[in-house]
Tab-separated table of C-alpha atoms in Angstrom:
chain	number	residue	atom	x	y	z
A	20	MET	CA	-125.656	-30.754	-228.920
A	21	MET	CA	-124.992	-27.164	-227.076
A	22	GLY	CA	-126.253	-26.589	-224.525
A	23	ILE	CA	-127.543	-22.323	-223.673
A	24	ALA	CA	-124.896	-22.754	-220.850
A	25	GLU	CA	-122.326	-23.297	-222.868
A	26	GLN	CA	-122.996	-19.615	-224.667
A	27	THR	CA	-122.843	-17.607	-221.664
A	28	GLN	CA	-121.270	-14.704	-220.911
A	29	ASP	CA	-121.090	-15.234	-217.828
A	30	PRO	CA	-120.214	-18.107	-216.600
A	31	SER	CA	-122.032	-18.234	-213.663
A	32	ILE	CA	-125.633	-17.061	-215.024
A	33	ASP	CA	-127.438	-19.970	-215.332
A	34	VAL	CA	-129.250	-20.272	-218.487
A	35	ALA	CA	-130.078	-24.153	-218.545
A	36	GLY	CA	-133.325	-23.763	-219.979
A	37	ASN	CA	-135.001	-25.520	-217.061
A	38	GLY	CA	-137.983	-24.285	-218.189
A	39	HIS	CA	-139.331	-23.608	-214.593
A	40	GLU	CA	-136.356	-21.499	-214.213
A	41	ASP	CA	-136.741	-19.608	-217.905
A	42	LEU	CA	-140.812	-18.648	-216.046
A	43	MET	CA	-139.442	-17.253	-212.733
A	44	LEU	CA	-136.951	-15.046	-215.161
A	45	MET	CA	-139.814	-14.488	-217.422
A	46	ARG	CA	-141.682	-13.833	-214.126
A	47	ARG	CA	-139.011	-11.108	-213.313
A	48	ILE	CA	-138.821	-9.493	-216.066
A	49	ALA	CA	-142.615	-9.112	-216.632
A	50	ASP	CA	-142.066	-7.626	-212.966
A	51	ARG	CA	-139.786	-4.828	-214.975
A	52	ASP	CA	-135.935	-6.725	-213.126
A	53	THR	CA	-133.119	-4.732	-214.793
A	54	GLN	CA	-130.938	-7.617	-213.822
A	55	ALA	CA	-132.657	-10.255	-214.550
A	56	PHE	CA	-133.093	-8.570	-218.267
A	57	GLU	CA	-129.638	-8.553	-218.058
A	58	THR	CA	-129.350	-12.311	-217.052
A	59	LEU	CA	-131.816	-12.861	-220.309
A	60	TYR	CA	-129.531	-10.328	-222.595
A	61	TYR	CA	-125.534	-12.456	-221.428
A	62	GLY	CA	-127.315	-16.112	-222.293
A	63	TYR	CA	-129.255	-15.882	-225.644
A	64	ALA	CA	-128.429	-12.271	-227.328
A	65	PRO	CA	-125.053	-14.168	-228.710
A	66	ARG	CA	-127.456	-16.744	-230.484
A	67	ILE	CA	-129.318	-15.142	-231.597
A	68	GLY	CA	-127.965	-12.031	-232.480
A	69	LYS	CA	-125.049	-14.825	-235.181
A	70	PHE	CA	-128.685	-16.320	-236.302
A	71	LEU	CA	-130.343	-13.307	-237.271
A	72	MET	CA	-126.737	-13.001	-238.848
A	73	ALA	CA	-127.328	-15.763	-240.573
A	74	LEU	CA	-131.314	-14.530	-241.499
A	75	LEU	CA	-130.299	-10.646	-242.169
A	76	LYS	CA	-126.396	-11.561	-243.607
A	77	TYR	CA	-125.533	-7.712	-241.916
A	78	ARG	CA	-124.175	-6.916	-238.500
A	79	GLU	CA	-125.820	-2.934	-238.976
A	80	LEU	CA	-129.501	-5.339	-239.642
A	81	ALA	CA	-128.804	-7.855	-237.071
A	82	ASP	CA	-128.207	-5.022	-235.489
A	83	GLU	CA	-132.309	-3.567	-235.946
A	84	ALA	CA	-133.085	-6.884	-235.243
A	85	MET	CA	-131.412	-7.936	-231.897
A	86	ASN	CA	-132.951	-4.448	-231.035
A	87	ASP	CA	-137.066	-4.940	-231.451
A	88	THR	CA	-136.439	-8.637	-230.015
A	89	MET	CA	-135.053	-7.509	-226.958
A	90	LEU	CA	-137.957	-4.619	-226.652
A	91	THR	CA	-140.478	-6.883	-227.871
A	92	VAL	CA	-139.129	-9.469	-224.834
A	93	TRP	CA	-139.000	-6.726	-222.293
A	94	GLN	CA	-142.911	-5.697	-223.360
A	95	ASN	CA	-144.295	-9.223	-223.728
A	96	ALA	CA	-142.211	-11.622	-221.064
A	97	GLY	CA	-145.132	-12.089	-218.903
A	98	ARG	CA	-147.645	-14.550	-222.073
A	99	PHE	CA	-144.000	-16.504	-222.282
A	100	ASP	CA	-146.169	-20.196	-221.129
A	101	PRO	CA	-143.220	-22.893	-220.828
A	102	GLY	CA	-146.533	-25.178	-221.307
A	103	GLN	CA	-146.036	-24.088	-225.473
A	104	GLY	CA	-142.338	-24.843	-225.530
A	105	ARG	CA	-138.793	-23.756	-224.785
A	106	LEU	CA	-137.614	-19.695	-223.637
A	107	ALA	CA	-135.734	-20.195	-226.504
A	108	SER	CA	-138.366	-21.268	-229.155
A	109	TRP	CA	-140.054	-18.103	-227.899
A	110	LEU	CA	-136.699	-15.900	-228.493
A	111	PHE	CA	-136.265	-17.069	-231.534
A	112	GLY	CA	-139.350	-17.233	-232.897
A	113	ILE	CA	-139.609	-13.592	-232.124
A	114	ALA	CA	-136.421	-12.679	-233.412
A	115	HIS	CA	-137.447	-14.496	-236.073
A	116	ASN	CA	-140.063	-12.915	-236.875
A	117	LYS	CA	-138.435	-9.304	-236.735
A	118	GLY	CA	-135.695	-10.697	-238.815
A	119	LEU	CA	-138.546	-11.233	-241.914
A	120	LYS	CA	-140.012	-8.093	-241.160
A	121	LEU	CA	-137.541	-5.703	-241.130
A	122	LEU	CA	-136.309	-7.712	-244.356
A	123	GLU	CA	-139.478	-7.466	-245.738
A	124	ARG	CA	-138.204	-3.385	-245.397
A	125	GLN	CA	-134.620	-3.370	-246.862
A	126	ARG	CA	-136.859	-5.456	-249.878
A	127	ARG	CA	-139.284	-2.219	-250.411
A	128	HIS	CA	-135.929	-0.597	-251.002
A	129	GLN	CA	-133.246	-3.089	-252.764
A	130	ARG	CA	-134.554	-6.070	-253.700
A	131	GLU	CA	-131.800	-8.627	-251.728
A	132	GLU	CA	-129.635	-11.099	-253.787
A	133	THR	CA	-131.725	-14.604	-253.928
A	134	LEU	CA	-131.263	-17.769	-256.351
A	135	ASP	CA	-133.334	-17.295	-258.428
A	136	THR	CA	-132.285	-13.450	-259.543
A	137	VAL	CA	-128.144	-14.366	-259.401
A	138	SER	CA	-129.242	-17.769	-262.301
A	139	GLY	CA	-128.932	-15.056	-264.359
A	140	ASP	CA	-126.220	-12.889	-265.065
A	141	TYR	CA	-124.615	-14.423	-261.519
A	142	GLY	CA	-124.845	-18.083	-262.991
A	143	GLN	CA	-122.899	-17.553	-266.376
A	144	HIS	CA	-119.852	-16.006	-264.430
A	145	GLU	CA	-120.490	-19.123	-262.374
A	146	ALA	CA	-120.049	-21.234	-264.870
A	147	GLU	CA	-116.770	-19.660	-265.969
A	148	ALA	CA	-115.507	-20.033	-263.285
A	149	PHE	CA	-116.113	-23.851	-263.346
A	150	SER	CA	-114.788	-24.126	-266.524
A	151	ALA	CA	-111.893	-22.640	-266.055
A	152	HIS	CA	-111.086	-24.034	-262.819
A	153	VAL	CA	-113.035	-27.380	-262.302
A	154	ASP	CA	-111.794	-31.135	-264.477
A	155	VAL	CA	-115.428	-31.297	-266.889
A	156	ASP	CA	-114.845	-35.049	-266.376
A	157	ASN	CA	-114.827	-35.258	-262.830
A	158	PRO	CA	-115.717	-32.116	-261.772
A	159	GLU	CA	-116.903	-32.503	-258.771
A	160	ARG	CA	-114.667	-32.474	-254.872
A	161	ILE	CA	-114.801	-34.013	-251.948
A	162	VAL	CA	-113.027	-30.513	-249.542
A	163	LEU	CA	-113.194	-30.510	-246.328
A	164	GLY	CA	-112.152	-28.188	-244.007
A	165	TRP	CA	-111.588	-24.800	-244.766
A	166	GLU	CA	-112.303	-24.574	-248.295
A	167	LEU	CA	-115.686	-26.414	-248.796
A	168	GLY	CA	-116.533	-24.174	-245.524
A	169	ASP	CA	-115.602	-21.105	-247.406
A	170	ASN	CA	-117.940	-21.537	-250.194
A	171	LEU	CA	-120.654	-22.866	-248.206
A	172	LEU	CA	-120.725	-19.868	-246.351
A	173	TRP	CA	-121.253	-18.316	-250.090
A	174	ALA	CA	-123.498	-20.975	-251.312
A	175	LEU	CA	-125.191	-20.841	-248.113
A	176	GLU	CA	-125.654	-16.400	-248.038
A	177	GLN	CA	-126.565	-17.553	-251.839
A	178	LEU	CA	-130.322	-19.265	-250.025
A	179	THR	CA	-133.489	-17.273	-249.012
A	180	CYS	CA	-134.211	-16.299	-246.046
A	181	GLU	CA	-136.338	-19.250	-245.226
A	182	HIS	CA	-134.360	-21.360	-246.185
A	183	ARG	CA	-132.080	-20.131	-244.387
A	184	ALA	CA	-133.814	-20.355	-241.419
A	185	VAL	CA	-134.151	-23.610	-241.714
A	186	LEU	CA	-130.893	-25.570	-242.043
A	187	GLU	CA	-129.728	-22.661	-238.777
A	188	LEU	CA	-131.985	-23.989	-236.030
A	189	THR	CA	-131.077	-27.284	-237.849
A	190	PHE	CA	-127.821	-27.228	-237.608
A	191	THR	CA	-126.260	-24.388	-235.485
A	192	GLU	CA	-129.084	-24.317	-232.967
A	193	HIS	CA	-130.341	-28.059	-233.102
A	194	CYS	CA	-133.883	-27.131	-232.437
A	195	THR	CA	-136.601	-30.245	-233.235
A	196	TYR	CA	-138.723	-29.823	-236.462
A	197	GLN	CA	-141.111	-29.443	-234.652
A	198	GLU	CA	-138.936	-26.582	-232.599
A	199	ILE	CA	-138.903	-24.894	-236.492
A	200	ALA	CA	-142.585	-24.567	-237.048
A	201	LEU	CA	-143.810	-22.899	-233.473
A	202	ILE	CA	-140.617	-20.159	-234.087
A	203	THR	CA	-140.690	-19.811	-237.767
A	204	GLY	CA	-145.313	-20.460	-237.722
A	205	CYS	CA	-144.807	-22.640	-240.612
A	206	PRO	CA	-146.059	-26.340	-240.408
A	207	VAL	CA	-144.308	-28.771	-239.762
A	208	ASN	CA	-144.649	-29.882	-243.339
A	209	THR	CA	-143.861	-27.031	-245.024
A	210	VAL	CA	-140.320	-27.070	-242.487
A	211	LYS	CA	-139.617	-30.412	-244.042
A	212	THR	CA	-140.089	-29.035	-247.411
A	213	ARG	CA	-137.791	-25.745	-247.011
A	214	MET	CA	-135.324	-27.909	-245.933
A	215	PHE	CA	-135.774	-30.196	-249.044
A	216	HIS	CA	-135.477	-27.377	-251.108
A	217	ALA	CA	-132.466	-25.512	-249.220
A	218	ARG	CA	-130.346	-28.576	-249.678
A	219	LYS	CA	-131.032	-29.086	-253.289
A	220	LYS	CA	-130.155	-26.110	-254.325
A	221	LEU	CA	-127.089	-25.824	-251.650
A	222	THR	CA	-125.827	-28.997	-253.905
A	223	GLU	CA	-126.396	-27.142	-257.223
A	224	LEU	CA	-125.056	-23.184	-256.483
A	225	LEU	CA	-121.762	-26.252	-255.050
A	226	ALA	CA	-121.443	-27.699	-257.729
A	227	LEU	CA	-121.603	-24.640	-259.961
A	228	ARG	CA	-118.087	-23.979	-258.183
A	229	GLY	CA	-117.005	-27.776	-258.520
A	230	TYR	CA	-117.785	-28.781	-255.134
A	231	ALA	CA	-119.953	-31.689	-253.359
A	232	VAL	CA	-121.306	-31.634	-250.108
A	233	GLY	CA	-120.522	-35.071	-248.566
A	234	SER	CA	-117.889	-38.222	-247.957
B	10	MET	CA	-123.450	-20.812	-269.631
B	11	THR	CA	-122.331	-24.520	-269.762
B	12	GLU	CA	-124.242	-27.206	-268.778
B	13	ILE	CA	-123.879	-28.801	-265.637
B	14	SER	CA	-125.363	-31.634	-264.701
B	15	LEU	CA	-127.136	-31.383	-261.835
B	16	PRO	CA	-127.680	-34.855	-259.560
B	17	THR	CA	-130.478	-35.287	-257.578
B	18	ALA	CA	-128.524	-37.814	-255.760
B	19	PRO	CA	-125.443	-36.833	-253.911
B	20	CYS	CA	-122.723	-36.475	-256.263
B	21	SER	CA	-120.314	-38.900	-253.779
B	22	GLN	CA	-119.531	-42.178	-254.535
B	23	PRO	CA	-119.998	-44.599	-252.937
B	24	THR	CA	-117.094	-46.096	-250.479
B	25	PRO	CA	-116.827	-49.841	-250.605
B	26	ASP	CA	-117.867	-50.436	-247.215
B	27	LYS	CA	-121.506	-49.136	-247.574
B	28	GLU	CA	-121.295	-51.155	-252.513
B	29	GLN	CA	-121.800	-53.544	-250.062
B	30	LYS	CA	-124.648	-53.658	-247.445
B	31	ALA	CA	-126.393	-51.474	-250.747
B	32	PRO	CA	-128.544	-53.042	-252.720
B	33	ILE	CA	-127.761	-52.573	-256.536
B	34	SER	CA	-130.742	-50.037	-257.373
B	35	LYS	CA	-130.309	-47.435	-256.062
B	36	GLN	CA	-133.340	-46.704	-257.074
B	37	PRO	CA	-135.252	-45.411	-253.732
B	38	VAL	CA	-136.579	-48.115	-251.526
B	39	SER	CA	-140.611	-48.186	-250.432
B	40	GLY	CA	-141.890	-45.551	-248.622
B	41	HIS	CA	-139.517	-43.655	-248.431
B	42	ASP	CA	-140.338	-40.192	-248.925
B	43	PRO	CA	-141.640	-39.723	-245.565
B	44	ILE	CA	-138.285	-41.309	-244.045
B	45	ALA	CA	-135.586	-39.549	-245.910
B	46	GLU	CA	-137.663	-36.299	-244.923
B	47	LEU	CA	-136.368	-36.703	-240.695
B	48	LEU	CA	-133.421	-37.026	-242.323
B	49	PRO	CA	-131.531	-34.090	-241.068
B	50	TRP	CA	-132.870	-34.409	-238.012
B	51	TYR	CA	-131.525	-37.607	-237.537
B	52	ALA	CA	-128.730	-35.948	-238.192
B	53	ASN	CA	-128.794	-33.442	-235.386
B	54	GLY	CA	-130.019	-36.246	-233.051
B	55	THR	CA	-133.237	-34.339	-232.229
B	56	LEU	CA	-135.701	-37.961	-233.940
B	57	THR	CA	-137.497	-39.641	-231.500
B	58	PRO	CA	-136.797	-43.346	-230.786
B	59	ALA	CA	-139.202	-44.135	-232.398
B	60	GLU	CA	-138.689	-42.118	-236.070
B	61	LEU	CA	-135.083	-42.815	-235.085
B	62	ALA	CA	-135.600	-46.476	-235.131
B	63	LEU	CA	-136.885	-45.957	-238.594
B	64	VAL	CA	-134.507	-43.869	-239.921
B	65	GLU	CA	-131.989	-46.539	-238.785
B	66	HIS	CA	-134.339	-49.095	-240.667
B	67	HIS	CA	-134.282	-47.594	-243.937
B	68	LEU	CA	-131.104	-47.353	-244.183
B	69	SER	CA	-129.493	-50.133	-244.274
B	70	ASP	CA	-132.266	-50.147	-247.301
B	71	CYS	CA	-131.614	-47.208	-249.213
B	72	LEU	CA	-128.574	-45.758	-250.157
B	73	VAL	CA	-129.816	-42.930	-252.076
B	74	CYS	CA	-130.853	-41.604	-248.518
B	75	ARG	CA	-127.730	-43.281	-246.885
B	76	GLN	CA	-125.802	-40.566	-249.250
B	77	GLU	CA	-128.484	-37.396	-248.541
B	78	LEU	CA	-127.552	-38.612	-245.120
B	79	GLU	CA	-123.916	-37.287	-245.712
B	80	GLN	CA	-124.542	-34.416	-246.683
B	81	TYR	CA	-126.561	-33.733	-243.970
B	82	ARG	CA	-124.040	-34.922	-241.778
B	83	THR	CA	-121.465	-32.046	-243.562
B	84	LEU	CA	-124.691	-29.338	-243.102
B	85	ASP	CA	-124.053	-30.179	-239.733
B	86	ALA	CA	-120.515	-30.331	-238.948
B	87	ALA	CA	-119.960	-26.828	-239.923
B	88	CYS	CA	-123.326	-24.735	-239.758
B	89	PRO	CA	-122.113	-24.320	-236.114
B	90	THR	CA	-118.395	-23.728	-236.922
B	91	LEU	CA	-119.692	-21.066	-239.775
B	92	ALA	CA	-122.086	-19.363	-236.722
B	93	LYS	CA	-118.651	-19.292	-234.597
B	94	GLN	CA	-117.456	-17.194	-237.228
B	95	ARG	CA	-119.749	-14.622	-237.969
B	96	ASP	CA	-119.055	-11.008	-236.005
B	97	TRP	CA	-122.113	-11.031	-233.301
B	98	GLN	CA	-121.176	-10.601	-229.849
B	99	ALA	CA	-122.866	-9.777	-226.518
B	100	SER	CA	-121.480	-6.525	-224.790
B	101	SER	CA	-122.456	-4.424	-221.316
B	102	ALA	CA	-122.187	-0.848	-224.359
B	103	HIS	CA	-125.233	-3.297	-227.173
B	104	PHE	CA	-127.189	-3.558	-224.049
B	105	ALA	CA	-126.309	-0.646	-221.939
B	106	ARG	CA	-128.459	1.140	-226.087
B	107	ILE	CA	-131.389	-0.990	-224.895
B	108	LEU	CA	-131.370	0.325	-221.776
B	109	GLN	CA	-131.414	3.161	-223.421
B	110	GLN	CA	-133.462	2.643	-225.995
B	111	LEU	CA	-136.580	0.494	-224.019
B	112	GLN	CA	-136.064	3.798	-221.547
B	113	ALA	CA	-137.582	6.036	-224.453
B	114	HIS	CA	-139.081	3.872	-225.035
B	115	GLU	CA	-141.626	3.873	-221.877
B	116	ALA	CA	-141.581	7.670	-221.626
B	117	VAL	CA	-143.067	7.699	-225.003
B	118	SER	CA	-145.387	4.820	-224.476
B	119	THR	CA	-146.665	5.346	-221.213
B	120	PRO	CA	-150.171	7.159	-220.897
B	121	PRO	CA	-150.605	10.515	-219.069
B	122	PRO	CA	-152.745	9.530	-215.864
B	123	THR	CA	-155.861	9.715	-216.616
B	124	ARG	CA	-157.406	12.953	-214.447
B	125	ARG	CA	-161.850	12.611	-215.209
B	126	HIS	CA	-162.967	16.314	-215.241
B	127	LEU	CA	-164.769	17.171	-212.630
B	128	LEU	CA	-168.068	18.668	-214.988
B	129	GLU	CA	-167.947	14.954	-216.487
B	130	THR	CA	-168.230	13.367	-212.734
B	131	VAL	CA	-170.270	15.419	-211.946
B	132	SER	CA	-172.587	14.713	-214.448
B	133	ASN	CA	-172.112	10.957	-214.554
B	134	TRP	CA	-173.267	10.921	-210.740
B	135	LEU	CA	-176.250	12.809	-211.521
B	136	GLN	CA	-177.026	10.701	-214.168
B	137	TYR	CA	-177.754	7.959	-211.580
B	138	THR	CA	-179.633	10.197	-209.143
B	139	PRO	CA	-183.295	10.055	-209.103
B	140	LYS	CA	-184.390	13.934	-210.773
B	141	PRO	CA	-186.103	15.307	-207.562
B	142	ILE	CA	-183.125	15.000	-205.214
B	143	ALA	CA	-181.233	16.049	-207.894
B	144	TRP	CA	-183.025	19.558	-208.241
B	145	ALA	CA	-182.789	19.694	-203.860
B	146	LEU	CA	-179.162	18.669	-204.430
B	147	ALA	CA	-179.099	21.729	-207.157
B	148	LEU	CA	-181.060	23.894	-205.154
B	149	GLU	CA	-178.784	24.229	-202.183
B	150	THR	CA	-175.648	23.981	-203.949
B	151	ILE	CA	-176.420	27.106	-206.048
B	152	THR	CA	-177.492	28.721	-201.937
B	153	LEU	CA	-174.397	27.654	-200.825
B	154	ALA	CA	-172.953	30.059	-203.400
B	155	THR	CA	-174.333	32.674	-203.137
B	156	LEU	CA	-174.326	32.634	-198.991
B	157	LEU	CA	-170.268	32.360	-199.585
B	158	LEU	CA	-169.857	34.967	-202.376
B	159	THR	CA	-172.275	37.362	-199.622
B	160	LEU	CA	-169.723	36.780	-197.130
B	161	ALA	CA	-166.740	36.900	-198.903
B	162	ILE	CA	-167.705	40.375	-200.310
B	163	THR	CA	-168.700	41.691	-196.793
B	164	THR	CA	-165.081	40.391	-195.048
B	165	HIS	CA	-163.115	41.658	-197.740
B	166	PRO	CA	-163.882	44.692	-199.470
B	167	THR	CA	-159.966	44.904	-201.195
B	168	ALA	CA	-158.909	42.575	-203.351
B	169	MET	CA	-157.225	39.281	-200.593
B	170	PRO	CA	-153.300	40.219	-200.451
B	171	THR	CA	-151.069	37.115	-202.280
B	172	PHE	CA	-149.750	35.365	-199.672
B	173	GLU	CA	-146.522	32.914	-200.634
B	174	THR	CA	-145.189	30.080	-198.765
B	175	LEU	CA	-141.379	28.306	-198.767
B	176	SER	CA	-142.766	25.564	-200.490
B	177	ASP	CA	-144.811	28.344	-203.045
B	178	SER	CA	-141.251	29.782	-204.244
B	179	PRO	CA	-140.162	28.621	-207.689
B	180	LYS	CA	-137.381	26.066	-208.218
B	181	PRO	CA	-133.615	27.207	-208.529
B	182	ALA	CA	-132.996	27.031	-212.313
B	183	ILE	CA	-130.258	25.407	-212.747
B	184	ALA	CA	-128.423	27.841	-215.246
B	185	GLY	CA	-125.199	27.095	-216.059
B	186	LEU	CA	-125.669	23.712	-215.286
B	187	SER	CA	-125.024	20.526	-217.730
B	188	ARG	CA	-126.879	17.288	-217.220
B	189	VAL	CA	-125.458	14.240	-217.120
B	190	HIS	CA	-127.956	10.400	-217.866
B	191	ILE	CA	-126.044	8.086	-216.445
B	192	VAL	CA	-126.215	4.200	-215.362
B	193	PHE	CA	-123.657	2.760	-212.973
B	194	ALA	CA	-122.700	-0.630	-212.355
B	195	GLU	CA	-124.707	-2.812	-209.793
B	196	ASP	CA	-121.109	-3.064	-207.559
B	197	ILE	CA	-120.589	0.298	-207.339
B	198	THR	CA	-119.824	1.158	-203.776
B	199	GLU	CA	-120.467	4.671	-201.954
B	200	ARG	CA	-117.142	5.228	-201.804
B	201	ASP	CA	-116.720	4.772	-205.255
B	202	LEU	CA	-119.511	7.221	-206.550
B	203	ARG	CA	-118.462	10.162	-204.140
B	204	ALA	CA	-114.826	10.953	-205.732
B	205	LEU	CA	-116.714	9.614	-208.662
B	206	LEU	CA	-119.144	12.238	-208.537
B	207	THR	CA	-116.059	14.717	-206.380
B	208	ALA	CA	-113.653	13.864	-209.618
B	209	VAL	CA	-116.473	15.449	-212.299
B	210	HIS	CA	-118.244	18.195	-209.403
B	211	GLY	CA	-121.159	16.393	-210.637
B	212	ARG	CA	-123.954	15.647	-207.930
B	213	LEU	CA	-126.823	13.709	-208.614
B	214	VAL	CA	-130.234	16.050	-208.792
B	215	ASP	CA	-132.637	13.122	-210.202
B	216	GLY	CA	-132.805	8.928	-210.543
B	217	PRO	CA	-132.639	6.321	-210.741
B	218	SER	CA	-135.267	5.838	-213.132
B	219	LEU	CA	-137.834	2.822	-213.844
B	220	LEU	CA	-134.513	1.684	-215.312
B	221	GLY	CA	-131.615	2.660	-212.854
B	222	VAL	CA	-131.635	5.727	-214.917
B	223	TYR	CA	-129.509	8.489	-212.852
B	224	THR	CA	-129.149	12.313	-213.555
B	225	LEU	CA	-126.103	13.681	-212.594
B	226	ALA	CA	-125.722	18.037	-212.842
B	227	LEU	CA	-122.271	19.698	-214.381
B	228	PRO	CA	-120.987	22.400	-213.507
B	229	ALA	CA	-121.192	23.928	-217.300
B	230	GLY	CA	-118.775	26.204	-219.305
B	231	HIS	CA	-115.023	26.039	-220.096
B	232	GLY	CA	-115.175	23.157	-221.977
B	233	ASN	CA	-115.677	21.720	-218.679
B	234	THR	CA	-118.973	19.318	-219.809
B	235	PRO	CA	-117.097	16.616	-221.838
B	236	VAL	CA	-114.081	15.730	-220.004
B	237	ALA	CA	-116.514	15.535	-216.792
B	238	LEU	CA	-117.599	12.703	-219.959
B	239	ALA	CA	-114.927	10.944	-220.729
B	240	THR	CA	-113.831	11.166	-216.504
B	241	LEU	CA	-117.550	9.223	-216.203
B	242	ARG	CA	-117.304	7.425	-219.282
B	243	ALA	CA	-114.047	5.578	-218.430
B	244	HIS	CA	-114.663	5.222	-215.425
B	245	ALA	CA	-115.449	0.881	-214.457
B	246	ARG	CA	-118.427	1.759	-212.995
B	247	VAL	CA	-120.376	3.349	-214.990
B	248	ARG	CA	-122.358	1.526	-218.216
B	249	LEU	CA	-123.408	4.327	-219.855
B	250	ALA	CA	-122.970	8.149	-219.218
B	251	GLU	CA	-125.093	10.536	-222.251
B	252	PRO	CA	-125.791	13.741	-222.212
B	253	VAL	CA	-129.527	14.943	-222.106
B	254	ALA	CA	-130.660	15.888	-225.017
B	255	ALA	CA	-131.891	18.887	-224.514
B	256	ASP	CA	-128.659	20.587	-222.596
B	257	ALA	CA	-126.345	18.857	-224.787
B	258	GLN	CA	-123.828	20.492	-226.179
B	259	PRO	CA	-123.378	21.842	-229.532
């Protein structure tokens, strides 16, 4: 599991996720200590930013959601309770919430392309690509490294943001399913169901391109 | 559209080694579903020891779960790599923008100090005062006011001359100056600060605010402000230098 300290820009900053230290940091922020706020920013923003990029896909949206997140953290630092979970979970919960709200606003103007919406025209295009490049008798290619990574990235982007969030929190942030339930505000069973459907859709999407996940 | 058969189980074939351990049937063994739901978190290494033991026991009997686990393991290996490729970096410029937004937000959301109106205060006080006492106080106040008025008229028949103290004089205008909001690095020295102010012919006129923002006055005109701004922004110990909106040059 990747430690928080590994992600910090300044190696001298200690944000090891210790409950007591986290609480002290948040109390300083609640007392309007901008230096503590800066410590928090460099300790967690890189991870939260990448998570928001996975969720929202675009840099501008991720920036906006990040700014909203940091503003909420500044205003509500006194509400952090280490008894309810790690600081990282609290922060990711705020970021997830801000990301979804932003996406909701965006959707009012522009419908997001999801797996369901692309299954029509896009599916046709993919099927043509599939026929052109893949052996119909043996459609699955097990490819590791860049080629799969590139296609996996494409497939992840076709999922709904709820499915991307569960995958991202599980395999990039290495959260427990209980933490993911806390972050996303869903029951544990919903988290497990989302994971099941996310994997199923990924498998389907990669099969469209003639790939399979696994060995 | 070409019909593609999408297997529920992974597309890969088991290795010979796995085939020897696996049952002949690919059908999930009993109690499969609750265990299969834990596989993603078995792959990311966050299950409790009890859950771990359950999953490992089940995996030895269930080929379907072993195949699903391979998919999750691939995701576990690939997702962090993909995350590293995402273009999002923390930066001092971004943090400075966040601070600026916080300051703007706090300036808007901070309520002005509440000052209760004198009449309201007196009214509330009278409400809780017994009526005889209230009437007595009212009569006393009217008498005192009449006395003071009479005294004022008899001793100062003409209009009162106005007095002006030094502290009453209007604040000097800062015409010919433009203002800049500036945030310095924590470790800036007094010498650095003095040298910087001398270089841009500026002087600090306000600050620090709650968020450590100072206001710097610069001599305006002859294109001085953009040059001074560039000098400020280029300085290693300056995090933010933004013209005050009302003074901003077009």
